[in-house]
CSV table of C-alpha atoms in Angstrom, one decimal:
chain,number,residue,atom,x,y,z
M,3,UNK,CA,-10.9,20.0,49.4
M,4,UNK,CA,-14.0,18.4,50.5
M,5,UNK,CA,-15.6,15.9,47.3
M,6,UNK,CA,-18.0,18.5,45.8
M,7,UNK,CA,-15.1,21.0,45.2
M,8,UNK,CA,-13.1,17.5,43.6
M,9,UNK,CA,-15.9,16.4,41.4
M,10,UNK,CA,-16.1,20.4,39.9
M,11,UNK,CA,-12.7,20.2,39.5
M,12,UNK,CA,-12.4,17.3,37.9
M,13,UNK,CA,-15.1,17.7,36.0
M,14,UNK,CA,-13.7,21.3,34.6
M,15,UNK,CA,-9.4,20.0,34.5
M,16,UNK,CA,-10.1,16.2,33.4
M,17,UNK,CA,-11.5,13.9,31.0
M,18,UNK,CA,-11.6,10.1,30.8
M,19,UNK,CA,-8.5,9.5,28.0
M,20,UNK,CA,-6.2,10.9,30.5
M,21,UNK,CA,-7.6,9.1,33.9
M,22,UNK,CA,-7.8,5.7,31.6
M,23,UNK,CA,-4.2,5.9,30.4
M,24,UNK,CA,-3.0,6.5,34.3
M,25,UNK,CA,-5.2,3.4,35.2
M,26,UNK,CA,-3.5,1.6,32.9
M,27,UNK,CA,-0.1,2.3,34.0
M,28,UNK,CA,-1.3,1.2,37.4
M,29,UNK,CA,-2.5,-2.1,35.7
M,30,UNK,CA,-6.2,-0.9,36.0
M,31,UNK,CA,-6.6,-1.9,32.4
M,32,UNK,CA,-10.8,-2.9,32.2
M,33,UNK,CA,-12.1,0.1,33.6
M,34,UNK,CA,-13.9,1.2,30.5
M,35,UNK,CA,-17.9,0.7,30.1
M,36,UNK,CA,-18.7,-0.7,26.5
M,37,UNK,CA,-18.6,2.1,24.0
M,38,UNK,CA,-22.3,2.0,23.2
M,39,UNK,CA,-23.3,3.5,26.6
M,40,UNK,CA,-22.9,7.1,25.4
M,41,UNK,CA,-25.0,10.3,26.3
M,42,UNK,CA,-27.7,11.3,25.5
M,43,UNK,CA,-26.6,14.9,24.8
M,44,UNK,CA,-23.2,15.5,23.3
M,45,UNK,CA,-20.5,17.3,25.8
M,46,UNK,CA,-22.4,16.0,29.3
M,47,UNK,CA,-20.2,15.0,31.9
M,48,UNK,CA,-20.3,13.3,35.2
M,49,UNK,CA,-18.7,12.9,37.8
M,50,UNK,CA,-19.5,11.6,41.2
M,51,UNK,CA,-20.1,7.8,43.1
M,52,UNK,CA,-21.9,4.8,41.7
M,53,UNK,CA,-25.0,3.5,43.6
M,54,UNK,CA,-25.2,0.0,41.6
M,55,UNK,CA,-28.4,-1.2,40.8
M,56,UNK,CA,-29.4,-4.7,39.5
M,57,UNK,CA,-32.5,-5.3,37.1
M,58,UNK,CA,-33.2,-8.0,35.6
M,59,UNK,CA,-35.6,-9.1,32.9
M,60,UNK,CA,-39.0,-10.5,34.3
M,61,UNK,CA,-41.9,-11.0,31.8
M,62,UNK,CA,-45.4,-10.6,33.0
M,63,UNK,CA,-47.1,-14.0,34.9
M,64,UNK,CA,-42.8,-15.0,35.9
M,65,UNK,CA,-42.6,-16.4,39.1
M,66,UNK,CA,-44.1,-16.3,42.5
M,67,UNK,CA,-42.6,-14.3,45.2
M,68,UNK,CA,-42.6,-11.0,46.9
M,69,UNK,CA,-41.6,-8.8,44.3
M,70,UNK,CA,-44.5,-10.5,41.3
M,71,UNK,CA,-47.2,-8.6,41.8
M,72,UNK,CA,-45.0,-5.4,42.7
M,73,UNK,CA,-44.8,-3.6,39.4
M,74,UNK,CA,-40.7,-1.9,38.8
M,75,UNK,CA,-39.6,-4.4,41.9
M,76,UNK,CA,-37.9,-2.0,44.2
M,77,UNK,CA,-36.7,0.3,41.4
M,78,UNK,CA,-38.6,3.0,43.7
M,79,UNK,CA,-36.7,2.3,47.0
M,80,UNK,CA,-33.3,1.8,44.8
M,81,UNK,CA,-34.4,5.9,43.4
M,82,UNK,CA,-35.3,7.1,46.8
M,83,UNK,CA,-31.9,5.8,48.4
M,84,UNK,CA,-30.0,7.9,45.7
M,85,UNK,CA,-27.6,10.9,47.7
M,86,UNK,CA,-26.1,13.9,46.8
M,87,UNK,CA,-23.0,13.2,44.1
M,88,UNK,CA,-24.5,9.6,43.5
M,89,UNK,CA,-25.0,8.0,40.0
M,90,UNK,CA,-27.9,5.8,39.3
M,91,UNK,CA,-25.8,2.9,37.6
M,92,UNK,CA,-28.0,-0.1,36.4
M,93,UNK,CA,-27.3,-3.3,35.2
M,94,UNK,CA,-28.3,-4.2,31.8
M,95,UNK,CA,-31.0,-7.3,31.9
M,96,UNK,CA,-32.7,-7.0,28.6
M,97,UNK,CA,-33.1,-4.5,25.2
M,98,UNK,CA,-37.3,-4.8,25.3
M,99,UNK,CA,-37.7,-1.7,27.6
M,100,UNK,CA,-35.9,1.1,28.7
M,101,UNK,CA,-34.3,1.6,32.7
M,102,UNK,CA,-35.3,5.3,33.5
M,103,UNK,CA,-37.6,7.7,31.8
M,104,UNK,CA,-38.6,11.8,32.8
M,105,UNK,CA,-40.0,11.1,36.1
M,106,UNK,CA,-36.8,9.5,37.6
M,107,UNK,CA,-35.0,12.4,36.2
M,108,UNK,CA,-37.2,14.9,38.0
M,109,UNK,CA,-36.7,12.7,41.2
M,110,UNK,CA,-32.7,12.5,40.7
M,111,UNK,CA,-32.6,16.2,40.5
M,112,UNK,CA,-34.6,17.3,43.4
M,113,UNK,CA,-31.6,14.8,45.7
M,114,UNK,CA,-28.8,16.0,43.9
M,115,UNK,CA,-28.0,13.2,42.3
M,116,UNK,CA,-25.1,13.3,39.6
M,117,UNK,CA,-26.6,11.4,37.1
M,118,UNK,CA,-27.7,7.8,35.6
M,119,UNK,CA,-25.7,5.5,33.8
M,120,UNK,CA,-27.7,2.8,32.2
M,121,UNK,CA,-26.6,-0.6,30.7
M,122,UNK,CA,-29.6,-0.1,28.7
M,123,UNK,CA,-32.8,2.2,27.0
M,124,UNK,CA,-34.0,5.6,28.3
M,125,UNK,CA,-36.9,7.2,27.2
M,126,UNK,CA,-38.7,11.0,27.7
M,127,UNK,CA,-35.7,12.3,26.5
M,128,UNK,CA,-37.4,15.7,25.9
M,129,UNK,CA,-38.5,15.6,29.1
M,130,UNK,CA,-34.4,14.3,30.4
M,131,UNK,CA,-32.9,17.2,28.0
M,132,UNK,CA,-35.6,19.9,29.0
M,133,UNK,CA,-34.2,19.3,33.2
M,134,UNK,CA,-30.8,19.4,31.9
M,135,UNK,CA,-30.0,16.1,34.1
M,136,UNK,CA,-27.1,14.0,32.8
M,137,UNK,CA,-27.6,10.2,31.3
M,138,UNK,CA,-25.8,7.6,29.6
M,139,UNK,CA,-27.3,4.7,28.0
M,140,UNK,CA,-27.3,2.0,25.0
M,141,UNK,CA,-29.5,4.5,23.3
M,142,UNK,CA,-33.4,5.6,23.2
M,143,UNK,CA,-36.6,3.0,23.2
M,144,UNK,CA,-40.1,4.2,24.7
M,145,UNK,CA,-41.7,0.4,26.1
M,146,UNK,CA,-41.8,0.7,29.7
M,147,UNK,CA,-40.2,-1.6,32.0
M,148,UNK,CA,-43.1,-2.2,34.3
M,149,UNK,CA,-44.6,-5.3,33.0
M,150,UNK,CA,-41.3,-6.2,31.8
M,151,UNK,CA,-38.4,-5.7,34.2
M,152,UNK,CA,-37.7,-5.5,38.0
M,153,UNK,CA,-35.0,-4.1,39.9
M,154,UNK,CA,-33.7,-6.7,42.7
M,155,UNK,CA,-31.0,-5.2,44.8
M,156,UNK,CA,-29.1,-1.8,44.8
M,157,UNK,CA,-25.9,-0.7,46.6
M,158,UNK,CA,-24.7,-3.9,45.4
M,159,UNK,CA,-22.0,-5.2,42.8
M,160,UNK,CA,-23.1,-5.5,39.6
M,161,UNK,CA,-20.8,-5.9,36.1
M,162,UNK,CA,-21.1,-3.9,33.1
M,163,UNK,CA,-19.1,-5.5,30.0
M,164,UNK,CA,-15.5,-6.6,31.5
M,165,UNK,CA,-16.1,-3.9,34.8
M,166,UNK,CA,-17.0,-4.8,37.8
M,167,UNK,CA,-18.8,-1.6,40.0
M,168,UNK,CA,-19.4,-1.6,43.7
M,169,UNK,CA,-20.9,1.0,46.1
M,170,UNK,CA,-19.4,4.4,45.9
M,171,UNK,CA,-16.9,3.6,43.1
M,172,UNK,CA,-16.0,7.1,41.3
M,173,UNK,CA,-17.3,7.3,37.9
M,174,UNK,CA,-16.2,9.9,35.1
M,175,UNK,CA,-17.7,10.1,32.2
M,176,UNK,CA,-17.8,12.0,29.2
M,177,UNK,CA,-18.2,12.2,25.0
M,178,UNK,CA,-15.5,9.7,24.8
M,179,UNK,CA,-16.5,6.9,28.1
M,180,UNK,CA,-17.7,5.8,31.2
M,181,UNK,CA,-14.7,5.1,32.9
M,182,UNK,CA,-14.8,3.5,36.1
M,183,UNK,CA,-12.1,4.1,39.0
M,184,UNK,CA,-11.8,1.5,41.8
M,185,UNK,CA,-11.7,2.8,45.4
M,186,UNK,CA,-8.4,1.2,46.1
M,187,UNK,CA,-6.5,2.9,43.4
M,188,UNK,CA,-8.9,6.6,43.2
M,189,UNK,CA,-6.4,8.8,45.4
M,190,UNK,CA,-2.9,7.9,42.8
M,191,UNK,CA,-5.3,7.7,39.7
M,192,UNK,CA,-6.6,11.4,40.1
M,193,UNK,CA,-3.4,12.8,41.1
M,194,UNK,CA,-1.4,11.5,38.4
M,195,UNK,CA,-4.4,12.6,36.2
M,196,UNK,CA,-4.1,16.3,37.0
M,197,UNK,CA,0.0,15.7,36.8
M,198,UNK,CA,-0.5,14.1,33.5
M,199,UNK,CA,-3.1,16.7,32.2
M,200,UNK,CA,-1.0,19.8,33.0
M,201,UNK,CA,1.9,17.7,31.1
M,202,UNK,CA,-0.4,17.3,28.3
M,203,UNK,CA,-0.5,21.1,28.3
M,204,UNK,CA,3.3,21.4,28.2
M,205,UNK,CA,3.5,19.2,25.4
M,206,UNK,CA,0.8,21.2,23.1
M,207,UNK,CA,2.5,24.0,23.7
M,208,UNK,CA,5.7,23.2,23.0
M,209,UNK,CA,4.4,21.3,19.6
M,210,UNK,CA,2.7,24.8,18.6
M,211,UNK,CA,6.5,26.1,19.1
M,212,UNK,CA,7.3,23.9,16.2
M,213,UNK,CA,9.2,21.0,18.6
M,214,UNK,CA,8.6,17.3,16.4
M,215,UNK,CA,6.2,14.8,18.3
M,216,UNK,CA,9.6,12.7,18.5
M,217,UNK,CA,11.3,15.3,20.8
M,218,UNK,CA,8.2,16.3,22.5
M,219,UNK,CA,7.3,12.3,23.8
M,220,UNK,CA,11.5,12.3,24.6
M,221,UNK,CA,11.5,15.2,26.6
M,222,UNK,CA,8.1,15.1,28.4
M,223,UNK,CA,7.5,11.2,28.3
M,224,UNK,CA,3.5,11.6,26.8
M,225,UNK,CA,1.9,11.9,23.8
């Protein structure tokens, strides 16, 4: 199954309660964005690899080097570099403007990007819901970060909360979390997932069949 046929199926079989509880039976136990990044229209999902991104704040007249005078920093080069499956994950710097707006939507879409994840403000959400292109964030603010942020680096590690993301980690997320799924532990984590969700069926059914949740955790060992 090549990862395009993964992420639909993960997408359409799994959500992040069940890939969270297998992390943390491998000992993956901080994989979990801070609740307040949520999306911005209820039932979105996504799936695919993080492309890190750090901003930071940088108020108008700060400093004197090669990104001063370059309004966004490299936030266009970070867009540009984004590939098919990729999430647009950015660092948090500051609340006073928002990360990604309409137009890096529009741009997101046309590479097949799988969405943005943002440790901060989004704004043009019309425009966002109207293109139908998945985003997280810490909620809705319209000041623009050009006079007010820069973006540093991309494809590098950046921390969100307690997580740590690097380059091409795969993300899930969905009503309930962002959940992030190291490379070293991805292949076991999904694969117990599916085992687990298909469990999980079992144990509905078997509770609809009037079996007590005592007897249905003893026989099939989840609940």
């Amino acid at each position: 199954m090549d990862e395009t046929d993964l992420f639909k199926r993960i997408r359409e079989e799994l959500f992040t309660a069940v890939i969270g509880d297998v992390l943390d039976v491998m000992g993956h136990r901080l994989q979990f964005l801070p609740p307040g990044v949520v999306p911005l229209q209820p039932e979105i999902r996504i799936v695919g690899r993080a492309m890190p991104v750090h901003e930071v704040a940088w108020p108008e007249g700060t400093g004197d080097g090669p990104l001063t005078n370059q309004p966004f920093g490299i936030m266009f080069q970070a867009l540009d570099d984004l590939k098919r499956n990729e999430i647009y994950v950015a660092s948090g710097s500051s609340l006073n403007f928002a990360l990604w707006g309409g137009l890096m939507s529009t741009r997101a879409r046309h590479l097949n990007a799988a969405g943005a994840i943002l440790d901060g403000f989004v704004r043009d959400t019309a425009e966002i819901r109207e293109l139908g292109f998945p985003v997280f964030s810490r909620g809705v603010y319209a000041q623009d970060q050009g006079v007010r942020g820069k973006v540093v680096d991309f494809r590098t590690p950046i921390t969100i909360g307690d997580v740590r993301i690097n380059d091409g980690d795969l993300i899930v997320a969905d009503d309930e979390g962002v959940l992030v799924i190291p490379r070293e532990a991805e292949e076991e984590a999904i694969t117990a997932a599916f085992k687990k969700a298909a469990t999980e069926n079992k144990v509905a059914e078997a509770i609809r069949n009037g079996m007590s949740s005592q007897e249905a955790f003893a026989t099939f060992g989840v609940m």
